[in-house]
Amino acid sequence: MRKVRNGGAALALVMAMGMAMPAAAATVTRAPAGALSNGTAIEAITLKNEAGISARILTYGATLQSLIAPDRAGRPADVLLGYDDLASYEQHPNYFGVTVGRYANRIAGARFSLDGKSYQLPANDKTNSLHGGGKGFDKQPWRVVSTKDGASASVVLALTSPDGDAGYPGKLDVTVTYSLDEAGALTIAFDAKTTKPTVVNMTNHAIFNLGGEGSPLGATYQRLTIPATTYTPVDDKLIPTGERRPVAGSVFDFRSGRVIADGIRDGRNQQIRYGQGYDHNFALDKGLTKQPGLAARLEDPASGRVLEVLTTEPGVQFYTGNFLDGTYLGKGGHLYRMGDGIALEPQKFPDAPNQPDFISARVDPGKPYRHVMIYRLSTLR
């Protein structure tokens, strides 16, 4: 029998002898991750597949703390910015890998109206409400509902947000399910049920550097593709104006792929000046879909790693870490600066509750909210 790479000889032997191949299995492990300042115990759940990809999730904030993936030579690296310890997530929050809710992104003036009633939210971004108003889902301990090994390893986390929490109407029962399969896809499913009409917009706020967290080149020399013909320009407070502006002929045109650094400092563009780089929502050509469709593709030529982001939602926020200023001491003692990582956040559009022309973020009793997104990892050939 001739020798075949990647275990081919063993496969041939098994087939020749008529034996069944064992099914590939992804695994789940649970471990203590420490305690919050109030004594609440936090767990870490690690999902791992046989291809060398692993995801570590903290029950604090339902946070994706690390995502380890091999490069084209099989060398593993953590591709997420973040912290090594629980205390830093609590004491120096910066949304690294967290589950964001009730409403991801900005709501103008920290208020919205629903069925003729006005709701006031916490203003934690100047006059606006950002990512749940300062004490959102990212700063809550979640409970583990279940874990499962198998072809896809998974963990289900749950949280109850009471009626009036951060100013939002309705008691909200929420689950986030992380699942990792053998093909390198980490699926994140957000589900929520409400007791009153409300608005919901949940996502994950992972900040990626496919070269590996802390790599000196940062993420801006990686190549990004976003299948969006238009984006939603913002005012000087980063609130959408309501316009859908064509990307053609601008530094916002990522349809055919472009190196992020090509436009991140183009001060000739007022939108880049407002965002201090990219901090904008792209209106995906696919729109709102039942099944996850492509929202973005990120490639790192140096390592060969590829990330595809898929979602059922109609938009994706592209953020280049513009507020990372070297004061955040991250993993391995690395000081994070602008461009050291990027976020690709699938979502309803920012400020949709105040923008009647945007796809509605309304959720009603008996009509649950669901958002499914996927981080799919691979390597360039």
CSV table of C-alpha atoms in Angstrom, one decimal:
chain,number,residue,atom,x,y,z
A,1,MET,CA,0.0,0.0,0.0
A,2,ARG,CA,1.5,3.4,-1.0
A,3,LYS,CA,1.8,6.1,1.6
A,4,VAL,CA,-0.7,8.9,1.4
A,5,ARG,CA,-0.5,12.2,3.2
A,6,ASN,CA,-2.9,13.2,6.1
A,7,GLY,CA,-3.5,9.7,7.3
A,8,GLY,CA,-4.5,8.4,3.9
A,9,ALA,CA,-2.8,5.1,4.5
A,10,ALA,CA,-4.7,4.5,7.7
A,11,LEU,CA,-7.9,5.4,5.8
A,12,ALA,CA,-7.1,3.0,3.1
A,13,LEU,CA,-6.4,0.2,5.6
A,14,VAL,CA,-9.7,0.8,7.4
A,15,MET,CA,-11.6,0.7,4.1
A,16,ALA,CA,-9.8,-2.4,2.9
A,17,MET,CA,-10.7,-4.3,6.1
A,18,GLY,CA,-14.3,-3.1,5.9
A,19,MET,CA,-14.2,-1.3,9.3
A,20,ALA,CA,-16.3,1.8,10.1
A,21,MET,CA,-14.5,5.1,10.5
A,22,PRO,CA,-15.0,6.8,13.8
A,23,ALA,CA,-17.1,9.9,13.5
A,24,ALA,CA,-15.2,13.2,14.1
A,25,ALA,CA,-16.4,14.8,17.3
A,26,ALA,CA,-16.1,18.3,18.7
A,27,THR,CA,-15.9,18.6,22.5
A,28,VAL,CA,-17.0,20.8,25.3
A,29,THR,CA,-15.1,21.4,28.6
A,30,ARG,CA,-16.1,23.6,31.5
A,31,ALA,CA,-13.9,25.2,34.1
A,32,PRO,CA,-14.0,27.9,36.8
A,33,ALA,CA,-12.9,31.3,35.4
A,34,GLY,CA,-12.9,33.2,38.7
A,35,ALA,CA,-15.4,35.5,40.4
A,36,LEU,CA,-16.7,39.0,39.9
A,37,SER,CA,-16.1,41.7,42.5
A,38,ASN,CA,-19.5,40.9,44.1
A,39,GLY,CA,-18.5,37.2,44.5
A,40,THR,CA,-20.5,35.8,41.6
A,41,ALA,CA,-18.7,32.7,40.2
A,42,ILE,CA,-18.0,32.8,36.4
A,43,GLU,CA,-17.4,29.8,34.2
A,44,ALA,CA,-15.4,29.3,31.0
A,45,ILE,CA,-16.7,26.9,28.4
A,46,THR,CA,-14.3,25.7,25.7
A,47,LEU,CA,-15.6,24.3,22.4
A,48,LYS,CA,-12.9,22.4,20.4
A,49,ASN,CA,-12.9,20.5,17.1
A,50,GLU,CA,-10.4,18.1,15.6
A,51,ALA,CA,-9.1,20.6,13.1
A,52,GLY,CA,-7.4,22.6,15.9
A,53,ILE,CA,-10.0,25.4,16.2
A,54,SER,CA,-11.3,26.2,19.7
A,55,ALA,CA,-13.6,28.9,21.1
A,56,ARG,CA,-13.5,29.9,24.8
A,57,ILE,CA,-16.7,31.5,26.1
A,58,LEU,CA,-17.1,33.2,29.5
A,59,THR,CA,-20.5,33.2,31.2
A,60,TYR,CA,-19.8,36.9,32.1
A,61,GLY,CA,-21.4,38.8,29.2
A,62,ALA,CA,-21.7,35.6,27.2
A,63,THR,CA,-18.3,36.6,26.0
A,64,LEU,CA,-16.3,35.0,23.3
A,65,GLN,CA,-12.9,35.4,25.0
A,66,SER,CA,-10.7,33.6,22.5
A,67,LEU,CA,-10.9,31.9,19.1
A,68,ILE,CA,-7.8,29.9,18.3
A,69,ALA,CA,-7.2,28.9,14.6
A,70,PRO,CA,-4.3,27.4,12.7
A,71,ASP,CA,-2.6,29.3,9.9
A,72,ARG,CA,-1.7,27.8,6.5
A,73,ALA,CA,1.2,26.0,8.1
A,74,GLY,CA,-0.9,24.6,10.9
A,75,ARG,CA,0.4,27.0,13.6
A,76,PRO,CA,-2.3,28.0,16.0
A,77,ALA,CA,-3.0,31.6,17.2
A,78,ASP,CA,-5.7,33.4,19.1
A,79,VAL,CA,-7.3,35.8,16.5
A,80,LEU,CA,-9.3,37.8,19.0
A,81,LEU,CA,-8.4,40.9,21.0
A,82,GLY,CA,-9.3,40.8,24.6
A,83,TYR,CA,-8.1,40.0,28.1
A,84,ASP,CA,-6.5,37.0,29.7
A,85,ASP,CA,-8.3,37.4,33.0
A,86,LEU,CA,-11.9,37.9,34.2
A,87,ALA,CA,-11.1,41.0,36.3
A,88,SER,CA,-10.1,43.0,33.3
A,89,TYR,CA,-13.4,42.3,31.5
A,90,GLU,CA,-15.2,43.7,34.6
A,91,GLN,CA,-12.9,46.6,35.5
A,92,HIS,CA,-11.9,47.8,32.0
A,93,PRO,CA,-14.8,46.9,29.7
A,94,ASN,CA,-14.3,47.6,26.0
A,95,TYR,CA,-16.9,45.2,24.4
A,96,PHE,CA,-14.1,42.6,23.5
A,97,GLY,CA,-16.1,39.6,22.2
A,98,VAL,CA,-19.2,40.3,24.3
A,99,THR,CA,-22.8,39.6,23.5
A,100,VAL,CA,-24.4,43.0,23.0
A,101,GLY,CA,-28.0,43.9,23.9
A,102,ARG,CA,-30.7,44.8,24.3
A,103,TYR,CA,-29.8,47.1,21.4
A,104,ALA,CA,-26.4,46.8,19.6
A,105,ASN,CA,-25.0,50.1,18.3
A,106,ARG,CA,-26.4,53.6,18.8
A,107,ILE,CA,-29.9,55.0,19.5
A,108,ALA,CA,-30.1,58.7,19.0
A,109,GLY,CA,-30.8,60.9,22.0
A,110,ALA,CA,-31.0,57.8,24.1
A,111,ARG,CA,-34.7,57.6,23.4
A,112,PHE,CA,-37.3,56.0,21.1
A,113,SER,CA,-41.1,55.8,20.7
A,114,LEU,CA,-43.2,52.7,20.3
A,115,ASP,CA,-47.0,52.6,19.9
A,116,GLY,CA,-47.1,56.3,20.8
A,117,LYS,CA,-45.1,55.9,24.1
A,118,SER,CA,-41.6,57.4,24.6
A,119,TYR,CA,-38.9,55.4,26.3
A,120,GLN,CA,-35.8,57.0,27.9
A,121,LEU,CA,-32.6,55.0,27.9
A,122,PRO,CA,-29.2,55.6,29.6
A,123,ALA,CA,-27.0,58.0,27.6
A,124,ASN,CA,-23.5,56.4,27.7
A,125,ASP,CA,-22.2,57.7,24.4
A,126,LYS,CA,-22.4,61.5,24.8
A,127,THR,CA,-26.2,62.1,24.2
A,128,ASN,CA,-26.8,58.7,22.7
A,129,SER,CA,-27.3,55.2,24.0
A,130,LEU,CA,-24.7,52.6,22.9
A,131,HIS,CA,-24.7,48.8,23.1
A,132,GLY,CA,-27.4,48.6,25.8
A,133,GLY,CA,-26.7,51.8,27.7
A,134,GLY,CA,-23.7,51.1,29.7
A,135,LYS,CA,-24.9,48.1,31.8
A,136,GLY,CA,-26.2,45.9,29.0
A,137,PHE,CA,-26.1,42.2,28.4
A,138,ASP,CA,-22.3,42.4,28.2
A,139,LYS,CA,-22.0,43.2,31.9
A,140,GLN,CA,-24.3,40.5,33.3
A,141,PRO,CA,-23.6,36.9,34.5
A,142,TRP,CA,-25.4,34.4,32.2
A,143,ARG,CA,-26.3,30.9,33.3
A,144,VAL,CA,-25.4,27.7,31.5
A,145,VAL,CA,-28.5,25.9,30.3
A,146,SER,CA,-26.8,23.0,28.5
A,147,THR,CA,-23.7,21.7,26.8
A,148,LYS,CA,-23.3,19.1,24.1
A,149,ASP,CA,-20.4,17.2,22.4
A,150,GLY,CA,-20.7,15.7,19.0
A,151,ALA,CA,-20.5,16.6,15.3
A,152,SER,CA,-21.1,20.1,16.6
A,153,ALA,CA,-20.1,21.0,20.1
A,154,SER,CA,-22.4,23.6,21.8
A,155,VAL,CA,-23.3,25.6,24.8
A,156,VAL,CA,-26.6,27.4,25.6
A,157,LEU,CA,-26.4,30.4,27.8
A,158,ALA,CA,-29.5,32.2,29.2
A,159,LEU,CA,-30.3,35.6,30.8
A,160,THR,CA,-33.5,37.3,31.9
A,161,SER,CA,-33.8,41.0,31.4
A,162,PRO,CA,-36.7,42.4,33.5
A,163,ASP,CA,-39.4,44.8,32.3
A,164,GLY,CA,-37.9,48.3,32.3
A,165,ASP,CA,-34.3,47.1,32.3
A,166,ALA,CA,-32.2,50.1,31.0
A,167,GLY,CA,-35.5,51.8,30.1
A,168,TYR,CA,-36.7,49.1,27.6
A,169,PRO,CA,-40.2,47.7,27.9
A,170,GLY,CA,-41.0,44.1,28.4
A,171,LYS,CA,-39.5,41.2,30.3
A,172,LEU,CA,-37.0,39.6,27.9
A,173,ASP,CA,-36.0,35.9,28.2
A,174,VAL,CA,-32.8,35.5,26.1
A,175,THR,CA,-30.6,32.7,25.1
A,176,VAL,CA,-27.3,32.7,23.2
A,177,THR,CA,-26.1,29.4,21.7
A,178,TYR,CA,-22.5,28.9,20.6
A,179,SER,CA,-21.9,25.9,18.3
A,180,LEU,CA,-18.5,24.8,16.7
A,181,ASP,CA,-18.5,22.2,14.0
A,182,GLU,CA,-15.7,20.2,12.3
A,183,ALA,CA,-15.8,22.4,9.2
A,184,GLY,CA,-14.5,25.4,11.2
A,185,ALA,CA,-17.8,27.3,11.6
A,186,LEU,CA,-18.6,28.9,14.9
A,187,THR,CA,-22.4,29.6,14.9
A,188,ILE,CA,-23.9,32.1,17.3
A,189,ALA,CA,-27.7,32.1,17.6
A,190,PHE,CA,-29.5,34.8,19.6
A,191,ASP,CA,-33.1,34.1,20.7
A,192,ALA,CA,-35.4,36.3,22.8
A,193,LYS,CA,-39.1,36.3,23.9
A,194,THR,CA,-40.8,39.4,25.2
A,195,THR,CA,-43.9,40.1,27.4
A,196,LYS,CA,-44.5,43.5,25.8
A,197,PRO,CA,-43.8,45.2,22.4
A,198,THR,CA,-40.1,46.2,22.5
A,199,VAL,CA,-37.0,46.6,20.3
A,200,VAL,CA,-34.2,44.1,20.2
A,201,ASN,CA,-30.9,44.0,18.3
A,202,MET,CA,-28.3,41.6,19.4
A,203,THR,CA,-24.8,40.7,18.1
A,204,ASN,CA,-21.4,39.6,19.0
A,205,HIS,CA,-18.6,42.3,19.3
A,206,ALA,CA,-15.5,40.2,18.6
A,207,ILE,CA,-12.5,42.3,17.4
A,208,PHE,CA,-10.3,40.3,15.0
A,209,ASN,CA,-6.7,40.2,13.9
A,210,LEU,CA,-6.3,37.2,11.7
A,211,GLY,CA,-2.5,37.5,12.0
A,212,GLY,CA,-2.9,36.7,15.6
A,213,GLU,CA,-3.8,38.9,18.6
A,214,GLY,CA,-1.0,41.3,19.3
A,215,SER,CA,0.8,40.8,15.9
A,216,PRO,CA,2.8,44.0,15.2
A,217,LEU,CA,1.2,44.7,11.8
A,218,GLY,CA,-2.3,44.9,13.2
A,219,ALA,CA,-5.3,44.1,11.1
A,220,THR,CA,-5.4,47.0,8.6
A,221,TYR,CA,-3.2,45.3,6.1
A,222,GLN,CA,-5.7,42.5,5.7
A,223,ARG,CA,-8.1,42.3,2.8
A,224,LEU,CA,-11.8,42.8,3.4
A,225,THR,CA,-14.8,42.1,1.2
A,226,ILE,CA,-18.3,43.3,2.1
A,227,PRO,CA,-21.1,42.5,-0.4
A,228,ALA,CA,-23.0,45.8,0.0
A,229,THR,CA,-23.9,48.4,-2.7
A,230,THR,CA,-24.8,51.0,-0.1
A,231,TYR,CA,-23.9,52.1,3.4
A,232,THR,CA,-25.6,54.4,5.9
A,233,PRO,CA,-23.6,57.6,6.4
A,234,VAL,CA,-23.6,59.2,9.8
A,235,ASP,CA,-23.5,62.7,11.4
A,236,ASP,CA,-20.8,64.0,13.7
A,237,LYS,CA,-22.4,62.0,16.6
A,238,LEU,CA,-22.2,58.7,14.5
A,239,ILE,CA,-25.9,58.5,14.1
A,240,PRO,CA,-27.2,57.5,10.7
A,241,THR,CA,-28.7,60.4,8.7
A,242,GLY,CA,-31.3,58.0,7.1
A,243,GLU,CA,-29.6,58.0,3.7
A,244,ARG,CA,-28.4,54.9,2.0
A,245,ARG,CA,-25.4,56.1,0.0
A,246,PRO,CA,-23.8,54.2,-2.8
A,247,VAL,CA,-20.3,52.9,-2.0
A,248,ALA,CA,-19.2,53.1,-5.7
A,249,GLY,CA,-16.2,55.4,-6.2
A,250,SER,CA,-15.5,55.8,-2.5
A,251,VAL,CA,-13.3,54.3,0.2
A,252,PHE,CA,-16.4,52.4,1.3
A,253,ASP,CA,-16.5,50.2,-1.7
A,254,PHE,CA,-15.4,46.7,-0.5
A,255,ARG,CA,-17.5,44.7,-3.0
A,256,SER,CA,-14.4,43.4,-4.8
A,257,GLY,CA,-12.2,43.4,-1.8
A,258,ARG,CA,-9.7,46.0,-0.7
A,259,VAL,CA,-6.9,46.4,1.9
A,260,ILE,CA,-8.4,48.1,4.9
A,261,ALA,CA,-5.4,50.5,5.2
A,262,ASP,CA,-6.2,52.0,1.8
A,263,GLY,CA,-9.0,54.1,3.2
A,264,ILE,CA,-8.8,54.1,6.9
A,265,ARG,CA,-7.0,57.5,7.1
A,266,ASP,CA,-8.4,59.2,4.0
A,267,GLY,CA,-9.3,62.5,5.6
A,268,ARG,CA,-10.7,63.8,2.3
A,269,ASN,CA,-13.8,61.8,3.1
A,270,GLN,CA,-16.0,63.5,5.7
A,271,GLN,CA,-17.4,60.1,6.8
A,272,ILE,CA,-13.9,58.9,7.7
A,273,ARG,CA,-13.3,62.0,9.6
A,274,TYR,CA,-16.5,61.6,11.6
A,275,GLY,CA,-15.7,57.9,12.4
A,276,GLN,CA,-11.9,58.6,12.9
A,277,GLY,CA,-11.6,55.6,10.6
A,278,TYR,CA,-14.3,53.1,9.7
A,279,ASP,CA,-17.2,52.9,12.1
A,280,HIS,CA,-20.2,52.5,9.7
A,281,ASN,CA,-23.1,50.2,9.0
A,282,PHE,CA,-23.2,48.5,5.5
A,283,ALA,CA,-26.6,47.7,4.1
A,284,LEU,CA,-26.0,44.1,2.8
A,285,ASP,CA,-27.3,43.4,-0.7
A,286,LYS,CA,-28.9,40.2,0.6
A,287,GLY,CA,-31.1,42.0,3.1
A,288,LEU,CA,-32.9,40.3,6.0
A,289,THR,CA,-32.9,36.5,5.3
A,290,LYS,CA,-34.1,33.4,7.0
A,291,GLN,CA,-30.8,31.6,6.5
A,292,PRO,CA,-27.4,33.2,7.2
A,293,GLY,CA,-25.8,34.8,4.1
A,294,LEU,CA,-22.4,36.3,3.6
A,295,ALA,CA,-21.8,39.7,5.3
A,296,ALA,CA,-18.0,39.9,5.1
A,297,ARG,CA,-14.9,38.1,4.2
A,298,LEU,CA,-11.5,38.9,5.8
A,299,GLU,CA,-8.2,37.5,4.4
A,300,ASP,CA,-4.7,37.7,5.9
A,301,PRO,CA,-2.2,37.1,3.2
A,302,ALA,CA,0.7,36.7,5.7
A,303,SER,CA,-0.9,33.9,7.8
A,304,GLY,CA,-3.3,32.6,5.2
A,305,ARG,CA,-6.2,32.7,7.6
A,306,VAL,CA,-9.6,33.5,6.2
A,307,LEU,CA,-12.7,34.6,8.2
A,308,GLU,CA,-16.2,34.6,6.6
A,309,VAL,CA,-19.0,36.3,8.6
A,310,LEU,CA,-22.5,35.2,7.8
A,311,THR,CA,-25.8,36.5,9.2
A,312,THR,CA,-29.6,36.5,8.9
A,313,GLU,CA,-29.6,40.3,9.6
A,314,PRO,CA,-29.6,43.1,6.9
A,315,GLY,CA,-26.5,45.0,8.1
A,316,VAL,CA,-23.0,44.7,9.3
A,317,GLN,CA,-21.1,47.4,11.3
A,318,PHE,CA,-17.5,47.6,10.2
A,319,TYR,CA,-15.3,49.2,13.0
A,320,THR,CA,-11.5,49.6,12.9
A,321,GLY,CA,-10.9,49.9,16.6
A,322,ASN,CA,-10.7,53.7,16.4
A,323,PHE,CA,-11.0,54.2,20.1
A,324,LEU,CA,-8.2,51.8,21.1
A,325,ASP,CA,-5.5,54.3,22.2
A,326,GLY,CA,-2.8,52.2,23.8
A,327,THR,CA,-4.3,52.4,27.3
A,328,TYR,CA,-5.9,48.9,27.1
A,329,LEU,CA,-3.5,46.2,28.4
A,330,GLY,CA,-4.7,43.1,26.6
A,331,LYS,CA,-3.7,39.5,26.2
A,332,GLY,CA,-0.1,38.7,26.7
A,333,GLY,CA,0.6,42.3,28.0
A,334,HIS,CA,-0.1,43.8,24.6
A,335,LEU,CA,-1.2,47.5,24.4
A,336,TYR,CA,-4.0,47.8,21.9
A,337,ARG,CA,-4.1,50.7,19.5
A,338,MET,CA,-6.3,51.8,16.6
A,339,GLY,CA,-6.2,49.2,13.8
A,340,ASP,CA,-4.9,46.4,16.0
A,341,GLY,CA,-8.1,44.6,15.3
A,342,ILE,CA,-11.4,45.1,13.5
A,343,ALA,CA,-15.0,44.3,14.4
A,344,LEU,CA,-17.6,43.0,11.9
A,345,GLU,CA,-20.9,43.2,13.8
A,346,PRO,CA,-24.0,41.8,12.0
A,347,GLN,CA,-27.1,43.7,13.1
A,348,LYS,CA,-30.3,45.6,12.4
A,349,PHE,CA,-29.3,49.2,11.4
A,350,PRO,CA,-28.2,51.7,14.1
A,351,ASP,CA,-31.0,53.9,15.4
A,352,ALA,CA,-33.6,51.8,13.5
A,353,PRO,CA,-36.2,52.5,16.3
A,354,ASN,CA,-36.0,56.2,15.2
A,355,GLN,CA,-35.7,55.6,11.5
A,356,PRO,CA,-39.0,54.6,9.9
A,357,ASP,CA,-37.3,53.8,6.5
A,358,PHE,CA,-34.9,51.2,8.2
A,359,ILE,CA,-35.9,47.6,8.7
A,360,SER,CA,-37.8,47.5,12.0
A,361,ALA,CA,-36.2,46.1,15.2
A,362,ARG,CA,-39.6,45.7,16.8
A,363,VAL,CA,-40.3,42.4,18.7
A,364,ASP,CA,-43.8,41.5,19.9
A,365,PRO,CA,-45.2,38.9,22.4
A,366,GLY,CA,-45.7,35.6,20.6
A,367,LYS,CA,-43.3,36.6,17.8
A,368,PRO,CA,-39.8,35.8,19.1
A,369,TYR,CA,-36.6,37.5,18.0
A,370,ARG,CA,-33.9,35.3,16.4
A,371,HIS,CA,-30.6,36.2,14.8
A,372,VAL,CA,-28.1,33.6,13.6
A,373,MET,CA,-24.6,34.6,12.7
A,374,ILE,CA,-21.5,32.5,11.8
A,375,TYR,CA,-17.8,33.0,12.0
A,376,ARG,CA,-16.4,30.5,9.5
A,377,LEU,CA,-12.6,30.0,9.6
A,378,SER,CA,-10.4,28.5,6.8
A,379,THR,CA,-7.1,29.1,5.2
A,380,LEU,CA,-6.0,30.3,1.8
A,381,ARG,CA,-4.6,27.6,-0.5
